[in-house]
Every structure is written in structure tokens, then in C-alpha cells.
Tab-separated table of C-alpha atoms in Angstrom:
chain	number	residue	atom	x	y	z
A	1	UNK	CA	101.122	91.825	100.711
A	2	UNK	CA	99.707	89.488	98.064
A	3	UNK	CA	100.779	90.437	94.470
A	4	UNK	CA	97.217	91.144	93.388
A	5	UNK	CA	97.423	94.304	95.762
A	6	UNK	CA	97.187	97.265	93.324
A	7	UNK	CA	100.539	99.848	93.833
A	8	UNK	CA	98.963	103.292	93.764
A	9	UNK	CA	96.100	105.015	95.297
A	10	UNK	CA	94.760	105.772	91.809
A	11	UNK	CA	94.511	102.000	91.036
A	12	UNK	CA	93.252	100.894	94.608
A	13	UNK	CA	90.371	103.685	94.065
A	14	UNK	CA	89.631	102.314	90.740
A	15	UNK	CA	89.556	98.803	91.793
A	16	UNK	CA	87.064	99.558	94.503
A	17	UNK	CA	83.395	98.393	94.000
A	18	UNK	CA	81.673	99.298	97.299
A	19	UNK	CA	83.433	101.422	99.854
A	20	UNK	CA	86.644	103.638	100.565
A	21	UNK	CA	86.988	105.017	104.116
A	22	UNK	CA	89.677	107.205	105.364
A	23	UNK	CA	90.777	108.076	108.836
A	24	UNK	CA	92.533	111.231	109.446
A	25	UNK	CA	93.892	111.919	112.816
A	26	UNK	CA	96.916	114.801	112.461
A	27	UNK	CA	96.132	118.498	113.416
A	28	UNK	CA	98.047	119.749	110.739
A	29	UNK	CA	99.705	118.636	107.426
A	30	UNK	CA	102.777	119.984	105.743
A	31	UNK	CA	101.631	122.942	103.483
A	32	UNK	CA	103.261	125.763	102.020
A	33	UNK	CA	102.176	128.390	104.354
A	34	UNK	CA	103.675	131.337	101.754
A	35	UNK	CA	101.818	130.036	98.566
A	36	UNK	CA	99.002	127.819	97.375
A	37	UNK	CA	95.330	127.495	99.152
A	38	UNK	CA	96.286	127.137	102.815
A	39	UNK	CA	97.977	130.970	102.122
A	40	UNK	CA	95.036	131.868	100.077
A	41	UNK	CA	92.842	131.044	102.807
A	42	UNK	CA	94.870	132.819	105.412
A	43	UNK	CA	94.507	135.835	103.502
A	44	UNK	CA	90.916	135.795	103.852
A	45	UNK	CA	89.881	134.242	100.279
A	46	UNK	CA	87.481	131.085	100.112
A	47	UNK	CA	86.189	128.872	97.799
A	48	UNK	CA	83.449	130.065	95.911
A	49	UNK	CA	80.263	127.517	96.443
A	50	UNK	CA	79.036	128.471	93.276
A	51	UNK	CA	82.347	128.325	91.039
A	52	UNK	CA	82.834	124.500	91.373
A	53	UNK	CA	85.674	124.727	88.447
A	54	UNK	CA	87.752	126.433	90.911
A	55	UNK	CA	87.820	123.934	93.408
A	56	UNK	CA	90.527	121.305	94.113
A	57	UNK	CA	91.251	119.293	91.087
A	58	UNK	CA	91.569	116.393	90.207
A	59	UNK	CA	90.998	115.125	93.635
A	60	UNK	CA	87.177	115.979	93.361
A	61	UNK	CA	86.798	114.772	89.930
A	62	UNK	CA	88.057	111.676	90.856
A	63	UNK	CA	85.668	111.602	94.004
A	64	UNK	CA	82.750	112.292	91.885
A	65	UNK	CA	83.843	109.601	89.188
A	66	UNK	CA	84.236	107.014	91.808
A	67	UNK	CA	81.125	107.797	93.952
A	68	UNK	CA	79.292	107.983	90.254
A	69	UNK	CA	80.144	104.182	90.217
A	70	UNK	CA	78.396	103.175	93.318
A	71	UNK	CA	81.133	103.301	95.762
A	72	UNK	CA	80.614	105.075	99.249
A	73	UNK	CA	83.608	107.163	99.955
A	74	UNK	CA	83.472	108.183	103.949
A	75	UNK	CA	86.267	110.477	105.593
A	76	UNK	CA	86.628	110.789	109.437
A	77	UNK	CA	88.905	113.171	110.975
A	78	UNK	CA	89.828	112.947	114.797
A	79	UNK	CA	90.875	116.693	115.667
A	80	UNK	CA	92.067	118.159	118.787
A	81	UNK	CA	90.121	121.388	120.387
A	82	UNK	CA	90.088	123.776	120.505
A	83	UNK	CA	91.162	123.200	116.565
A	84	UNK	CA	94.448	124.179	114.891
A	85	UNK	CA	94.362	126.905	112.090
A	86	UNK	CA	95.124	124.133	109.667
A	87	UNK	CA	91.693	122.391	110.591
A	88	UNK	CA	89.821	125.577	110.584
A	89	UNK	CA	91.310	125.525	106.765
A	90	UNK	CA	90.257	122.117	106.286
A	91	UNK	CA	86.841	122.449	107.657
A	92	UNK	CA	85.986	125.749	105.754
A	93	UNK	CA	86.785	124.078	102.518
A	94	UNK	CA	85.218	120.372	102.999
A	95	UNK	CA	82.027	121.686	101.791
A	96	UNK	CA	83.865	120.880	98.305
A	97	UNK	CA	84.560	117.016	99.630
A	98	UNK	CA	80.420	116.797	100.336
A	99	UNK	CA	79.850	118.391	97.088
A	100	UNK	CA	81.949	115.522	95.075
A	101	UNK	CA	80.076	112.725	96.982
A	102	UNK	CA	82.340	112.417	99.844
A	103	UNK	CA	80.595	111.680	103.383
A	104	UNK	CA	82.745	113.646	106.268
A	105	UNK	CA	82.659	113.462	109.926
A	106	UNK	CA	84.522	114.941	112.633
A	107	UNK	CA	85.252	113.482	116.138
A	108	UNK	CA	86.952	115.497	119.118
A	109	UNK	CA	90.036	113.688	119.822
A	110	UNK	CA	88.657	113.734	123.965
A	111	UNK	CA	85.785	111.383	122.588
A	112	UNK	CA	88.155	108.873	120.974
A	113	UNK	CA	90.365	108.310	123.787
A	114	UNK	CA	89.056	104.676	124.349
A	115	UNK	CA	89.277	103.716	120.714
A	116	UNK	CA	91.736	101.515	119.423
A	117	UNK	CA	93.337	103.515	116.906
A	118	UNK	CA	95.892	102.341	114.455
A	119	UNK	CA	99.406	104.700	114.433
A	120	UNK	CA	98.760	106.381	110.860
A	121	UNK	CA	96.156	107.755	109.011
A	122	UNK	CA	94.549	105.322	106.499
A	123	UNK	CA	92.619	104.495	103.483
A	124	UNK	CA	90.626	101.063	103.836
A	125	UNK	CA	89.264	100.041	100.217
A	126	UNK	CA	86.279	97.307	100.048
A	127	UNK	CA	87.519	96.308	103.689
A	128	UNK	CA	90.325	94.302	101.990
A	129	UNK	CA	93.409	96.556	101.357
A	130	UNK	CA	94.598	99.205	103.860
A	131	UNK	CA	96.978	102.053	102.331
A	132	UNK	CA	98.811	103.712	105.441
A	133	UNK	CA	99.818	107.406	104.917
A	134	UNK	CA	102.896	107.999	106.519
A	135	UNK	CA	104.176	111.660	108.006
A	136	UNK	CA	107.312	112.916	109.358
A	137	UNK	CA	106.893	115.433	112.456
A	138	UNK	CA	106.573	118.268	110.513
A	139	UNK	CA	103.219	116.876	108.448
A	140	UNK	CA	105.021	115.923	105.418
A	141	UNK	CA	104.327	112.906	103.691
A	142	UNK	CA	106.799	110.088	103.795
A	143	UNK	CA	104.780	107.981	101.390
A	144	UNK	CA	102.315	105.363	101.447
A	145	UNK	CA	102.294	101.638	102.434
A	146	UNK	CA	99.833	99.291	101.174
A	147	UNK	CA	98.661	96.241	102.751
A	148	UNK	CA	96.133	93.289	102.484
A	149	UNK	CA	97.124	92.146	106.126
A	150	UNK	CA	93.890	90.544	107.913
A	151	UNK	CA	95.284	92.313	111.269
A	152	UNK	CA	95.628	95.486	109.648
A	153	UNK	CA	92.510	95.504	107.789
A	154	UNK	CA	90.446	94.186	110.888
A	155	UNK	CA	92.172	96.786	113.239
A	156	UNK	CA	91.361	99.805	110.533
A	157	UNK	CA	87.905	98.624	109.883
A	158	UNK	CA	86.952	98.716	113.201
A	159	UNK	CA	88.655	102.024	114.376
A	160	UNK	CA	86.922	103.614	111.651
A	161	UNK	CA	83.299	102.317	112.249
A	162	UNK	CA	83.835	103.286	115.942
A	163	UNK	CA	84.918	106.639	114.970
A	164	UNK	CA	82.098	107.031	112.419
A	165	UNK	CA	79.369	106.120	115.077
A	166	UNK	CA	80.612	108.865	117.538
A	167	UNK	CA	81.729	111.593	114.819
A	168	UNK	CA	79.652	114.593	113.983
A	169	UNK	CA	78.445	115.061	110.188
A	170	UNK	CA	80.024	117.711	108.691
A	171	UNK	CA	77.118	119.930	108.220
A	172	UNK	CA	76.526	120.109	112.101
A	173	UNK	CA	80.075	119.988	113.414
A	174	UNK	CA	81.069	123.271	115.138
A	175	UNK	CA	84.547	124.798	115.076
A	176	UNK	CA	85.565	124.983	118.586
């Protein structure tokens, strides 16, 4: 990795001028099942579309600021079907990401079988820098890894674009 590559996600997004793409491939991420947004969702509490102030902050503010600078943010999720409880939770609140300016699509894992995918979730910034998101078996974050390796960039760009072409826009994706 070159010394000019920023070290934090916020730096990477701040330096982004054209695009930030995010590929998620896990059916669950570590969350607190007892407290927090996932527990609230399990108890039947849903984000109120009319109450933007109650949505996930500061992430959505950062997305809005970035999109307002002209950066296109796209997120694609590859999911097993029938979906996990966690994916149901994610799907039910994704309207907040879309309202903040993200474009989000969903792809059934069955439809991704012939796509060469990297071994980890990732962000790709301006088609030049990859942030791998490493997770343990239970979905806990093991921290990011940042690279500007041309091979990693090429793999992630090709994988993301293929997934994006096949995936269904959020407002058209039906949970199965």
C-alpha cells in the first residue's frame, strides 16, 4: 500500500470524489440481541419515515454530506434466501440509507454462484482504494484492512459491477 492511502474510513470517504461502492456478503453481523436497534426491531419497533432525526446517526449524515459533494454511493447485498432474521431487519430499515442518498440493491446468493467474489466484504473508493471489512465467525468486526493493490482493486470493481447488474433495486426487492 502506498503511503498516500488514507488510514481511516472517514478519510477515505472524505477524499472520495466520484464513487464509493460497498459489497456486503454476510447473512448476519454481530449485533446486541438484547439492546439497541436490532433488539428494538425484534420487539416490533420500526424507524418512522417521518422522523428523520431518529435515524442512524452519524452514518446517514455522512452519507448525505458525501452525496451532496457529488459522490455516488452504491451498496449491494448478496443474501441467502430465505433470508435470515438479521437481513429482514436490514431490509426494513434500508429506506433510511436510500433517503440519505445511497443506492442499494439486493442479490440472491443463488444468482451470484458464477461471480468471482472476494473473500470479504469491502468498500471501493473512486476505483482506486479497497477497504476490506474482516469479520469473525460470529460476525464481530475484526477491523479493516486498506489496500491500493491493483489486483484487489480490479477484483473488487469487477465483482461489484457484476453483482450490481444482476441485483434488484431496494424498492423492488421482495424478502423471501
